[in-house]
JSON list of C-alpha atoms in Angstrom, two decimals:
[
{"chain": "A", "resi": 1224, "resn": "GLU", "atom": "CA", "xyz": [-6.28, 0.88, -11.40]},
{"chain": "A", "resi": 1225, "resn": "ILE", "atom": "CA", "xyz": [-5.00, -2.67, -11.60]},
{"chain": "A", "resi": 1226, "resn": "VAL", "atom": "CA", "xyz": [-4.34, -4.41, -8.31]},
{"chain": "A", "resi": 1227, "resn": "LEU", "atom": "CA", "xyz": [-1.84, -7.27, -8.23]},
{"chain": "A", "resi": 1228, "resn": "THR", "atom": "CA", "xyz": [-2.24, -9.81, -5.44]},
{"chain": "A", "resi": 1229, "resn": "GLN", "atom": "CA", "xyz": [0.71, -12.08, -4.78]},
{"chain": "A", "resi": 1230, "resn": "SER", "atom": "CA", "xyz": [0.52, -15.32, -2.86]},
{"chain": "A", "resi": 1231, "resn": "PRO", "atom": "CA", "xyz": [1.67, -16.73, -0.64]},
{"chain": "A", "resi": 1232, "resn": "GLY", "atom": "CA", "xyz": [3.09, -13.89, 1.40]},
{"chain": "A", "resi": 1233, "resn": "THR", "atom": "CA", "xyz": [5.93, -16.08, 2.57]},
{"chain": "A", "resi": 1234, "resn": "LEU", "atom": "CA", "xyz": [7.23, -19.36, 1.20]},
{"chain": "A", "resi": 1235, "resn": "SER", "atom": "CA", "xyz": [9.48, -21.46, 3.44]},
{"chain": "A", "resi": 1236, "resn": "LEU", "atom": "CA", "xyz": [11.46, -23.95, 1.41]},
{"chain": "A", "resi": 1237, "resn": "SER", "atom": "CA", "xyz": [14.76, -25.80, 1.41]},
{"chain": "A", "resi": 1238, "resn": "ARG", "atom": "CA", "xyz": [17.57, -25.62, -1.07]},
{"chain": "A", "resi": 1239, "resn": "GLY", "atom": "CA", "xyz": [16.83, -27.72, -4.13]},
{"chain": "A", "resi": 1240, "resn": "GLU", "atom": "CA", "xyz": [13.06, -27.49, -3.72]},
{"chain": "A", "resi": 1241, "resn": "ARG", "atom": "CA", "xyz": [10.68, -25.98, -6.23]},
{"chain": "A", "resi": 1242, "resn": "ALA", "atom": "CA", "xyz": [9.07, -22.60, -5.54]},
{"chain": "A", "resi": 1243, "resn": "THR", "atom": "CA", "xyz": [5.77, -21.59, -7.11]},
{"chain": "A", "resi": 1244, "resn": "LEU", "atom": "CA", "xyz": [4.79, -17.94, -6.75]},
{"chain": "A", "resi": 1245, "resn": "SER", "atom": "CA", "xyz": [1.42, -16.58, -7.83]},
{"chain": "A", "resi": 1246, "resn": "CYS", "atom": "CA", "xyz": [0.43, -13.14, -9.09]},
{"chain": "A", "resi": 1247, "resn": "ARG", "atom": "CA", "xyz": [-3.24, -12.43, -9.70]},
{"chain": "A", "resi": 1248, "resn": "ALA", "atom": "CA", "xyz": [-4.48, -9.26, -11.39]},
{"chain": "A", "resi": 1249, "resn": "SER", "atom": "CA", "xyz": [-7.78, -7.56, -10.60]},
{"chain": "A", "resi": 1250, "resn": "GLN", "atom": "CA", "xyz": [-8.49, -7.36, -14.32]},
{"chain": "A", "resi": 1251, "resn": "SER", "atom": "CA", "xyz": [-7.10, -8.95, -17.45]},
{"chain": "A", "resi": 1252, "resn": "VAL", "atom": "CA", "xyz": [-3.69, -7.59, -18.40]},
{"chain": "A", "resi": 1253, "resn": "SER", "atom": "CA", "xyz": [-1.51, -7.93, -21.44]},
{"chain": "A", "resi": 1254, "resn": "SER", "atom": "CA", "xyz": [1.14, -10.57, -20.94]},
{"chain": "A", "resi": 1255, "resn": "SER", "atom": "CA", "xyz": [3.55, -8.26, -22.74]},
{"chain": "A", "resi": 1256, "resn": "TYR", "atom": "CA", "xyz": [3.44, -5.89, -19.79]},
{"chain": "A", "resi": 1257, "resn": "LEU", "atom": "CA", "xyz": [3.93, -8.38, -16.92]},
{"chain": "A", "resi": 1258, "resn": "ALA", "atom": "CA", "xyz": [7.35, -8.57, -15.30]},
{"chain": "A", "resi": 1259, "resn": "TRP", "atom": "CA", "xyz": [8.93, -10.22, -12.26]},
{"chain": "A", "resi": 1260, "resn": "TYR", "atom": "CA", "xyz": [11.73, -8.84, -10.08]},
{"chain": "A", "resi": 1261, "resn": "GLN", "atom": "CA", "xyz": [13.92, -10.26, -7.33]},
{"chain": "A", "resi": 1262, "resn": "HIS", "atom": "CA", "xyz": [14.83, -7.99, -4.42]},
{"chain": "A", "resi": 1263, "resn": "LYS", "atom": "CA", "xyz": [17.41, -8.71, -1.76]},
{"chain": "A", "resi": 1264, "resn": "PRO", "atom": "CA", "xyz": [18.11, -6.53, 1.30]},
{"chain": "A", "resi": 1265, "resn": "GLY", "atom": "CA", "xyz": [20.64, -3.82, 0.60]},
{"chain": "A", "resi": 1266, "resn": "GLN", "atom": "CA", "xyz": [20.51, -4.34, -3.15]},
{"chain": "A", "resi": 1267, "resn": "ALA", "atom": "CA", "xyz": [18.57, -2.85, -6.04]},
{"chain": "A", "resi": 1268, "resn": "PRO", "atom": "CA", "xyz": [15.76, -4.95, -7.49]},
{"chain": "A", "resi": 1269, "resn": "ARG", "atom": "CA", "xyz": [16.78, -7.25, -10.33]},
{"chain": "A", "resi": 1270, "resn": "LEU", "atom": "CA", "xyz": [14.71, -7.94, -13.44]},
{"chain": "A", "resi": 1271, "resn": "LEU", "atom": "CA", "xyz": [14.04, -11.66, -13.85]},
{"chain": "A", "resi": 1272, "resn": "ILE", "atom": "CA", "xyz": [11.18, -12.05, -16.32]},
{"chain": "A", "resi": 1273, "resn": "TYR", "atom": "CA", "xyz": [9.44, -9.72, -18.75]},
{"chain": "A", "resi": 1274, "resn": "GLY", "atom": "CA", "xyz": [6.59, -10.29, -21.15]},
{"chain": "A", "resi": 1275, "resn": "ALA", "atom": "CA", "xyz": [5.32, -12.85, -18.62]},
{"chain": "A", "resi": 1276, "resn": "SER", "atom": "CA", "xyz": [7.73, -15.55, -19.78]},
{"chain": "A", "resi": 1277, "resn": "SER", "atom": "CA", "xyz": [10.91, -14.09, -21.27]},
{"chain": "A", "resi": 1278, "resn": "ARG", "atom": "CA", "xyz": [14.00, -14.32, -19.11]},
{"chain": "A", "resi": 1279, "resn": "ALA", "atom": "CA", "xyz": [16.11, -11.21, -18.76]},
{"chain": "A", "resi": 1280, "resn": "THR", "atom": "CA", "xyz": [19.76, -11.26, -19.75]},
{"chain": "A", "resi": 1281, "resn": "GLY", "atom": "CA", "xyz": [21.83, -13.52, -17.50]},
{"chain": "A", "resi": 1282, "resn": "ILE", "atom": "CA", "xyz": [18.89, -15.08, -15.68]},
{"chain": "A", "resi": 1283, "resn": "PRO", "atom": "CA", "xyz": [19.29, -18.85, -15.32]},
{"chain": "A", "resi": 1284, "resn": "ASP", "atom": "CA", "xyz": [16.73, -21.17, -16.83]},
{"chain": "A", "resi": 1285, "resn": "ARG", "atom": "CA", "xyz": [15.54, -22.41, -13.45]},
{"chain": "A", "resi": 1286, "resn": "PHE", "atom": "CA", "xyz": [13.45, -19.20, -13.36]},
{"chain": "A", "resi": 1287, "resn": "ILE", "atom": "CA", "xyz": [10.30, -19.78, -15.39]},
{"chain": "A", "resi": 1288, "resn": "GLY", "atom": "CA", "xyz": [7.49, -17.30, -15.95]},
{"chain": "A", "resi": 1289, "resn": "SER", "atom": "CA", "xyz": [4.08, -18.31, -17.21]},
{"chain": "A", "resi": 1290, "resn": "GLY", "atom": "CA", "xyz": [0.45, -17.28, -17.32]},
{"chain": "A", "resi": 1291, "resn": "SER", "atom": "CA", "xyz": [-1.97, -14.99, -19.07]},
{"chain": "A", "resi": 1292, "resn": "GLY", "atom": "CA", "xyz": [-5.07, -12.90, -18.49]},
{"chain": "A", "resi": 1293, "resn": "THR", "atom": "CA", "xyz": [-5.31, -12.45, -14.73]},
{"chain": "A", "resi": 1294, "resn": "ASP", "atom": "CA", "xyz": [-3.15, -15.32, -13.45]},
{"chain": "A", "resi": 1295, "resn": "PHE", "atom": "CA", "xyz": [0.61, -15.42, -13.65]},
{"chain": "A", "resi": 1296, "resn": "THR", "atom": "CA", "xyz": [3.20, -17.67, -12.06]},
{"chain": "A", "resi": 1297, "resn": "LEU", "atom": "CA", "xyz": [6.90, -17.52, -11.35]},
{"chain": "A", "resi": 1298, "resn": "THR", "atom": "CA", "xyz": [8.46, -20.93, -10.82]},
{"chain": "A", "resi": 1299, "resn": "ILE", "atom": "CA", "xyz": [11.95, -21.45, -9.47]},
{"chain": "A", "resi": 1300, "resn": "SER", "atom": "CA", "xyz": [12.65, -25.05, -10.34]},
{"chain": "A", "resi": 1301, "resn": "ARG", "atom": "CA", "xyz": [15.48, -25.79, -7.88]},
{"chain": "A", "resi": 1302, "resn": "LEU", "atom": "CA", "xyz": [16.19, -23.24, -5.19]},
{"chain": "A", "resi": 1303, "resn": "GLU", "atom": "CA", "xyz": [19.79, -22.20, -4.74]},
{"chain": "A", "resi": 1304, "resn": "PRO", "atom": "CA", "xyz": [21.13, -20.17, -1.80]},
{"chain": "A", "resi": 1305, "resn": "GLY", "atom": "CA", "xyz": [21.09, -16.92, -3.76]},
{"chain": "A", "resi": 1306, "resn": "ASP", "atom": "CA", "xyz": [17.41, -17.31, -4.61]},
{"chain": "A", "resi": 1307, "resn": "PHE", "atom": "CA", "xyz": [16.15, -16.55, -1.10]},
{"chain": "A", "resi": 1308, "resn": "ALA", "atom": "CA", "xyz": [14.74, -13.08, -1.53]},
{"chain": "A", "resi": 1309, "resn": "VAL", "atom": "CA", "xyz": [11.50, -11.16, -2.08]},
{"chain": "A", "resi": 1310, "resn": "TYR", "atom": "CA", "xyz": [9.86, -11.46, -5.49]},
{"chain": "A", "resi": 1311, "resn": "TYR", "atom": "CA", "xyz": [7.53, -8.90, -7.04]},
{"chain": "A", "resi": 1312, "resn": "CYS", "atom": "CA", "xyz": [5.32, -8.98, -10.08]},
{"chain": "A", "resi": 1313, "resn": "GLN", "atom": "CA", "xyz": [4.65, -5.72, -11.91]},
{"chain": "A", "resi": 1314, "resn": "VAL", "atom": "CA", "xyz": [2.37, -4.61, -14.70]},
{"chain": "A", "resi": 1315, "resn": "TYR", "atom": "CA", "xyz": [1.60, -1.55, -16.77]},
{"chain": "A", "resi": 1316, "resn": "ASP", "atom": "CA", "xyz": [-2.02, -0.54, -17.26]},
{"chain": "A", "resi": 1317, "resn": "ARG", "atom": "CA", "xyz": [-3.53, 1.18, -20.26]},
{"chain": "A", "resi": 1318, "resn": "SER", "atom": "CA", "xyz": [-3.09, 4.62, -18.78]},
{"chain": "A", "resi": 1319, "resn": "GLY", "atom": "CA", "xyz": [0.66, 4.12, -18.57]},
{"chain": "A", "resi": 1320, "resn": "ALA", "atom": "CA", "xyz": [0.67, 3.72, -14.80]},
{"chain": "A", "resi": 1321, "resn": "LEU", "atom": "CA", "xyz": [2.60, 0.89, -13.27]},
{"chain": "A", "resi": 1322, "resn": "THR", "atom": "CA", "xyz": [1.75, -1.34, -10.30]},
{"chain": "A", "resi": 1323, "resn": "PHE", "atom": "CA", "xyz": [3.73, -3.77, -8.18]},
{"chain": "A", "resi": 1324, "resn": "GLY", "atom": "CA", "xyz": [2.28, -6.69, -6.32]},
{"chain": "A", "resi": 1325, "resn": "GLY", "atom": "CA", "xyz": [2.80, -6.90, -2.59]},
{"chain": "A", "resi": 1326, "resn": "GLY", "atom": "CA", "xyz": [5.64, -9.37, -2.91]},
{"chain": "A", "resi": 1327, "resn": "THR", "atom": "CA", "xyz": [6.36, -12.97, -1.91]},
{"chain": "A", "resi": 1328, "resn": "LYS", "atom": "CA", "xyz": [9.23, -13.66, 0.45]},
{"chain": "A", "resi": 1329, "resn": "VAL", "atom": "CA", "xyz": [11.06, -16.90, -0.26]},
{"chain": "A", "resi": 1330, "resn": "GLU", "atom": "CA", "xyz": [12.88, -17.89, 2.92]},
{"chain": "A", "resi": 1331, "resn": "ILE", "atom": "CA", "xyz": [15.04, -20.79, 3.97]},
{"chain": "A", "resi": 1332, "resn": "LYS", "atom": "CA", "xyz": [13.13, -23.46, 5.84]},
{"chain": "B", "resi": 1252, "resn": "GLN", "atom": "CA", "xyz": [28.31, -0.63, -19.65]},
{"chain": "B", "resi": 1253, "resn": "VAL", "atom": "CA", "xyz": [24.94, 0.67, -18.55]},
{"chain": "B", "resi": 1254, "resn": "GLN", "atom": "CA", "xyz": [24.97, 2.29, -15.12]},
{"chain": "B", "resi": 1255, "resn": "LEU", "atom": "CA", "xyz": [22.60, 4.44, -13.13]},
{"chain": "B", "resi": 1256, "resn": "VAL", "atom": "CA", "xyz": [24.31, 6.26, -10.28]},
{"chain": "B", "resi": 1257, "resn": "GLN", "atom": "CA", "xyz": [22.17, 8.02, -7.70]},
{"chain": "B", "resi": 1258, "resn": "SER", "atom": "CA", "xyz": [23.01, 10.86, -5.38]},
{"chain": "B", "resi": 1259, "resn": "GLY", "atom": "CA", "xyz": [23.82, 10.23, -1.75]},
{"chain": "B", "resi": 1260, "resn": "ALA", "atom": "CA", "xyz": [21.71, 9.87, 1.35]},
{"chain": "B", "resi": 1261, "resn": "GLU", "atom": "CA", "xyz": [19.64, 12.84, 2.48]},
{"chain": "B", "resi": 1262, "resn": "VAL", "atom": "CA", "xyz": [18.16, 13.95, 5.80]},
{"chain": "B", "resi": 1263, "resn": "ARG", "atom": "CA", "xyz": [15.24, 16.36, 5.85]},
{"chain": "B", "resi": 1264, "resn": "LYS", "atom": "CA", "xyz": [12.83, 17.76, 8.39]},
{"chain": "B", "resi": 1265, "resn": "PRO", "atom": "CA", "xyz": [9.09, 17.14, 8.08]},
{"chain": "B", "resi": 1266, "resn": "GLY", "atom": "CA", "xyz": [7.51, 19.53, 5.60]},
{"chain": "B", "resi": 1267, "resn": "ALA", "atom": "CA", "xyz": [10.71, 19.99, 3.62]},
{"chain": "B", "resi": 1268, "resn": "SER", "atom": "CA", "xyz": [11.52, 18.80, 0.10]},
{"chain": "B", "resi": 1269, "resn": "VAL", "atom": "CA", "xyz": [14.20, 16.53, -1.30]},
{"chain": "B", "resi": 1270, "resn": "LYS", "atom": "CA", "xyz": [15.61, 16.16, -4.81]},
{"chain": "B", "resi": 1271, "resn": "VAL", "atom": "CA", "xyz": [17.38, 12.94, -5.78]},
{"chain": "B", "resi": 1272, "resn": "SER", "atom": "CA", "xyz": [19.44, 12.63, -8.93]},
{"chain": "B", "resi": 1273, "resn": "CYS", "atom": "CA", "xyz": [20.11, 9.65, -11.19]},
{"chain": "B", "resi": 1274, "resn": "LYS", "atom": "CA", "xyz": [23.10, 10.01, -13.50]},
{"chain": "B", "resi": 1275, "resn": "THR", "atom": "CA", "xyz": [23.14, 7.55, -16.38]},
{"chain": "B", "resi": 1276, "resn": "PHE", "atom": "CA", "xyz": [26.04, 6.09, -18.32]},
{"chain": "B", "resi": 1277, "resn": "GLY", "atom": "CA", "xyz": [26.61, 3.69, -21.17]},
{"chain": "B", "resi": 1278, "resn": "TYR", "atom": "CA", "xyz": [23.55, 4.19, -23.37]},
{"chain": "B", "resi": 1279, "resn": "THR", "atom": "CA", "xyz": [21.64, 6.82, -25.34]},
{"chain": "B", "resi": 1280, "resn": "PHE", "atom": "CA", "xyz": [19.75, 8.68, -22.63]},
{"chain": "B", "resi": 1281, "resn": "THR", "atom": "CA", "xyz": [16.78, 9.65, -24.76]},
{"chain": "B", "resi": 1282, "resn": "ASP", "atom": "CA", "xyz": [16.11, 6.11, -26.00]},
{"chain": "B", "resi": 1283, "resn": "TYR", "atom": "CA", "xyz": [14.67, 5.01, -22.65]},
{"chain": "B", "resi": 1284, "resn": "VAL", "atom": "CA", "xyz": [12.34, 6.24, -19.95]},
{"chain": "B", "resi": 1285, "resn": "ILE", "atom": "CA", "xyz": [13.40, 6.63, -16.33]},
{"chain": "B", "resi": 1286, "resn": "HIS", "atom": "CA", "xyz": [11.20, 5.34, -13.53]},
{"chain": "B", "resi": 1287, "resn": "TRP", "atom": "CA", "xyz": [11.31, 6.18, -9.84]},
{"chain": "B", "resi": 1288, "resn": "VAL", "atom": "CA", "xyz": [10.40, 3.45, -7.36]},
{"chain": "B", "resi": 1289, "resn": "ARG", "atom": "CA", "xyz": [10.59, 3.41, -3.60]},
{"chain": "B", "resi": 1290, "resn": "GLN", "atom": "CA", "xyz": [10.53, 0.67, -1.05]},
{"chain": "B", "resi": 1291, "resn": "ALA", "atom": "CA", "xyz": [7.52, 1.47, 1.09]},
{"chain": "B", "resi": 1292, "resn": "PRO", "atom": "CA", "xyz": [8.48, 1.45, 4.75]},
{"chain": "B", "resi": 1293, "resn": "GLY", "atom": "CA", "xyz": [8.07, -2.07, 6.02]},
{"chain": "B", "resi": 1294, "resn": "GLN", "atom": "CA", "xyz": [6.34, -2.98, 2.81]},
{"chain": "B", "resi": 1295, "resn": "GLY", "atom": "CA", "xyz": [7.05, -3.65, -0.82]},
{"chain": "B", "resi": 1296, "resn": "LEU", "atom": "CA", "xyz": [8.02, -1.69, -3.87]},
{"chain": "B", "resi": 1297, "resn": "GLU", "atom": "CA", "xyz": [6.00, 1.39, -4.82]},
{"chain": "B", "resi": 1298, "resn": "TRP", "atom": "CA", "xyz": [6.12, 2.94, -8.26]},
{"chain": "B", "resi": 1299, "resn": "MET", "atom": "CA", "xyz": [6.17, 6.73, -8.14]},
{"chain": "B", "resi": 1300, "resn": "GLY", "atom": "CA", "xyz": [6.32, 7.79, -11.75]},
{"chain": "B", "resi": 1301, "resn": "TRP", "atom": "CA", "xyz": [8.25, 7.87, -15.01]},
{"chain": "B", "resi": 1302, "resn": "ILE", "atom": "CA", "xyz": [9.57, 10.39, -17.46]},
{"chain": "B", "resi": 1303, "resn": "ASN", "atom": "CA", "xyz": [10.03, 9.99, -21.19]},
{"chain": "B", "resi": 1304, "resn": "THR", "atom": "CA", "xyz": [13.49, 11.48, -21.53]},
{"chain": "B", "resi": 1305, "resn": "ASP", "atom": "CA", "xyz": [12.97, 12.10, -25.23]},
{"chain": "B", "resi": 1306, "resn": "ASN", "atom": "CA", "xyz": [9.89, 14.29, -25.13]},
{"chain": "B", "resi": 1307, "resn": "GLY", "atom": "CA", "xyz": [9.53, 15.09, -21.43]},
{"chain": "B", "resi": 1308, "resn": "ASN", "atom": "CA", "xyz": [6.15, 13.39, -21.03]},
{"chain": "B", "resi": 1309, "resn": "ARG", "atom": "CA", "xyz": [5.53, 12.18, -17.50]},
{"chain": "B", "resi": 1310, "resn": "LYS", "atom": "CA", "xyz": [3.20, 9.86, -15.67]},
{"chain": "B", "resi": 1311, "resn": "TYR", "atom": "CA", "xyz": [2.81, 9.86, -11.91]},
{"chain": "B", "resi": 1312, "resn": "SER", "atom": "CA", "xyz": [1.24, 7.45, -9.48]},
{"chain": "B", "resi": 1313, "resn": "GLN", "atom": "CA", "xyz": [-2.01, 8.85, -8.12]},
{"chain": "B", "resi": 1314, "resn": "LYS", "atom": "CA", "xyz": [-0.58, 8.38, -4.63]},
{"chain": "B", "resi": 1315, "resn": "PHE", "atom": "CA", "xyz": [2.25, 10.83, -5.26]},
{"chain": "B", "resi": 1316, "resn": "GLN", "atom": "CA", "xyz": [0.65, 13.03, -7.93]},
{"chain": "B", "resi": 1317, "resn": "ASP", "atom": "CA", "xyz": [0.46, 16.11, -5.70]},
{"chain": "B", "resi": 1318, "resn": "ARG", "atom": "CA", "xyz": [3.94, 15.85, -4.20]},
{"chain": "B", "resi": 1319, "resn": "VAL", "atom": "CA", "xyz": [6.35, 14.46, -6.79]},
{"chain": "B", "resi": 1320, "resn": "THR", "atom": "CA", "xyz": [8.03, 16.05, -9.78]},
{"chain": "B", "resi": 1321, "resn": "ILE", "atom": "CA", "xyz": [10.24, 14.06, -12.12]},
{"chain": "B", "resi": 1322, "resn": "THR", "atom": "CA", "xyz": [12.50, 15.92, -14.51]},
{"chain": "B", "resi": 1323, "resn": "SER", "atom": "CA", "xyz": [15.43, 15.16, -16.75]},
{"chain": "B", "resi": 1324, "resn": "ASP", "atom": "CA", "xyz": [18.42, 16.96, -18.24]},
{"chain": "B", "resi": 1325, "resn": "THR", "atom": "CA", "xyz": [19.42, 15.48, -21.55]},
{"chain": "B", "resi": 1326, "resn": "SER", "atom": "CA", "xyz": [22.79, 17.26, -21.71]},
{"chain": "B", "resi": 1327, "resn": "ALA", "atom": "CA", "xyz": [23.68, 15.82, -18.31]},
{"chain": "B", "resi": 1328, "resn": "THR", "atom": "CA", "xyz": [22.05, 12.43, -19.02]},
{"chain": "B", "resi": 1329, "resn": "THR", "atom": "CA", "xyz": [20.50, 12.75, -15.59]},
{"chain": "B", "resi": 1330, "resn": "ALA", "atom": "CA", "xyz": [17.02, 12.36, -14.21]},
{"chain": "B", "resi": 1331, "resn": "TYR", "atom": "CA", "xyz": [15.70, 13.89, -11.01]},
{"chain": "B", "resi": 1332, "resn": "MET", "atom": "CA", "xyz": [12.92, 13.15, -8.56]},
{"chain": "B", "resi": 1333, "resn": "GLU", "atom": "CA", "xyz": [11.72, 15.83, -6.19]},
{"chain": "B", "resi": 1334, "resn": "LEU", "atom": "CA", "xyz": [9.35, 14.97, -3.36]},
{"chain": "B", "resi": 1335, "resn": "THR", "atom": "CA", "xyz": [7.74, 17.76, -1.34]},
{"chain": "B", "resi": 1336, "resn": "SER", "atom": "CA", "xyz": [5.86, 18.05, 1.96]},
{"chain": "B", "resi": 1337, "resn": "LEU", "atom": "CA", "xyz": [7.94, 15.26, 3.41]},
{"chain": "B", "resi": 1338, "resn": "ARG", "atom": "CA", "xyz": [6.66, 13.26, 6.35]},
{"chain": "B", "resi": 1339, "resn": "SER", "atom": "CA", "xyz": [8.15, 10.51, 8.46]},
{"chain": "B", "resi": 1340, "resn": "GLU", "atom": "CA", "xyz": [6.47, 7.86, 6.33]},
{"chain": "B", "resi": 1341, "resn": "ASP", "atom": "CA", "xyz": [8.61, 9.00, 3.39]},
{"chain": "B", "resi": 1342, "resn": "THR", "atom": "CA", "xyz": [11.71, 7.68, 5.14]},
{"chain": "B", "resi": 1343, "resn": "THR", "atom": "CA", "xyz": [12.89, 4.90, 2.86]},
{"chain": "B", "resi": 1344, "resn": "ILE", "atom": "CA", "xyz": [15.10, 4.03, -0.09]},
{"chain": "B", "resi": 1345, "resn": "TYR", "atom": "CA", "xyz": [14.37, 5.57, -3.48]},
{"chain": "B", "resi": 1346, "resn": "TYR", "atom": "CA", "xyz": [15.48, 3.94, -6.73]},
{"chain": "B", "resi": 1347, "resn": "CYS", "atom": "CA", "xyz": [15.67, 5.07, -10.31]},
{"chain": "B", "resi": 1348, "resn": "ALA", "atom": "CA", "xyz": [15.43, 2.48, -13.06]},
{"chain": "B", "resi": 1349, "resn": "ARG", "atom": "CA", "xyz": [15.74, 2.44, -16.83]},
{"chain": "B", "resi": 1350, "resn": "GLY", "atom": "CA", "xyz": [12.50, 1.53, -18.54]},
{"chain": "B", "resi": 1351, "resn": "VAL", "atom": "CA", "xyz": [12.32, -0.33, -21.82]},
{"chain": "B", "resi": 1352, "resn": "GLY", "atom": "CA", "xyz": [9.00, 0.62, -23.38]},
{"chain": "B", "resi": 1353, "resn": "LYS", "atom": "CA", "xyz": [6.24, -0.82, -21.25]},
{"chain": "B", "resi": 1354, "resn": "GLN", "atom": "CA", "xyz": [7.95, -4.14, -20.83]},
{"chain": "B", "resi": 1355, "resn": "LYS", "atom": "CA", "xyz": [10.52, -3.91, -18.15]},
{"chain": "B", "resi": 1356, "resn": "MET", "atom": "CA", "xyz": [12.91, -1.96, -15.93]},
{"chain": "B", "resi": 1357, "resn": "ASP", "atom": "CA", "xyz": [16.21, -3.53, -16.80]},
{"chain": "B", "resi": 1358, "resn": "TYR", "atom": "CA", "xyz": [18.85, -1.45, -14.99]},
{"chain": "B", "resi": 1359, "resn": "TRP", "atom": "CA", "xyz": [18.52, 0.13, -11.59]},
{"chain": "B", "resi": 1360, "resn": "GLY", "atom": "CA", "xyz": [20.36, 2.71, -9.56]},
{"chain": "B", "resi": 1361, "resn": "GLN", "atom": "CA", "xyz": [21.92, 1.73, -6.26]},
{"chain": "B", "resi": 1362, "resn": "GLY", "atom": "CA", "xyz": [19.23, 3.47, -4.23]},
{"chain": "B", "resi": 1363, "resn": "THR", "atom": "CA", "xyz": [19.19, 6.65, -2.15]},
{"chain": "B", "resi": 1364, "resn": "LEU", "atom": "CA", "xyz": [18.13, 6.64, 1.48]},
{"chain": "B", "resi": 1365, "resn": "VAL", "atom": "CA", "xyz": [15.97, 9.60, 2.42]},
{"chain": "B", "resi": 1366, "resn": "THR", "atom": "CA", "xyz": [15.41, 10.10, 6.13]},
{"chain": "B", "resi": 1367, "resn": "VAL", "atom": "CA", "xyz": [12.69, 12.45, 7.36]},
{"chain": "B", "resi": 1368, "resn": "SER", "atom": "CA", "xyz": [13.14, 13.36, 11.00]},
{"chain": "B", "resi": 1369, "resn": "SER", "atom": "CA", "xyz": [12.68, 16.37, 13.21]}
]
């Protein structure tokens, strides 16, 4: 079973700052199967990035996904008020099971 | 447009079962899998399982393997998640989501709150 470790647990930043979120896998994963989601209280999760670096429909270009192997990063280049949320990485393994990371909360400083 | 509409909130006693539905609209039901995800109490997202709505194949998380059953009804374009032997720790919000291959879950239901309380 693949374990995804996200860091930091909480990121305190101001509007306009850059956020860098890390997702580390316990074993090498296919970039094709790595996705990122944004989750706000009271709302359903929202797909941001799939295939490690492809933005989902309607996602602004300030959201940038990168990485390969065991290390993946979500960068939010300039934080806007609506970006303060919890972010999760997610991956499929070879058995077809799916795993989420523990999440990174991006909060207003 | 694509929509996934879940059934309403449920209250159950410990030891009981609950079945949540996910009615889909706006796309060919059998072209996509349906996942079930919950928000672990006080924690993050937990994947529970998926169903291939075309052939009925299913995959469950080892954590829920013994207690969850995911089914689908093609004629009703609806998927279902049944969780048995409920305990207080199962009190949380359950989501269905449309899965595109192994790449992504691109559309989500609004969530269903399940409360387990004596």
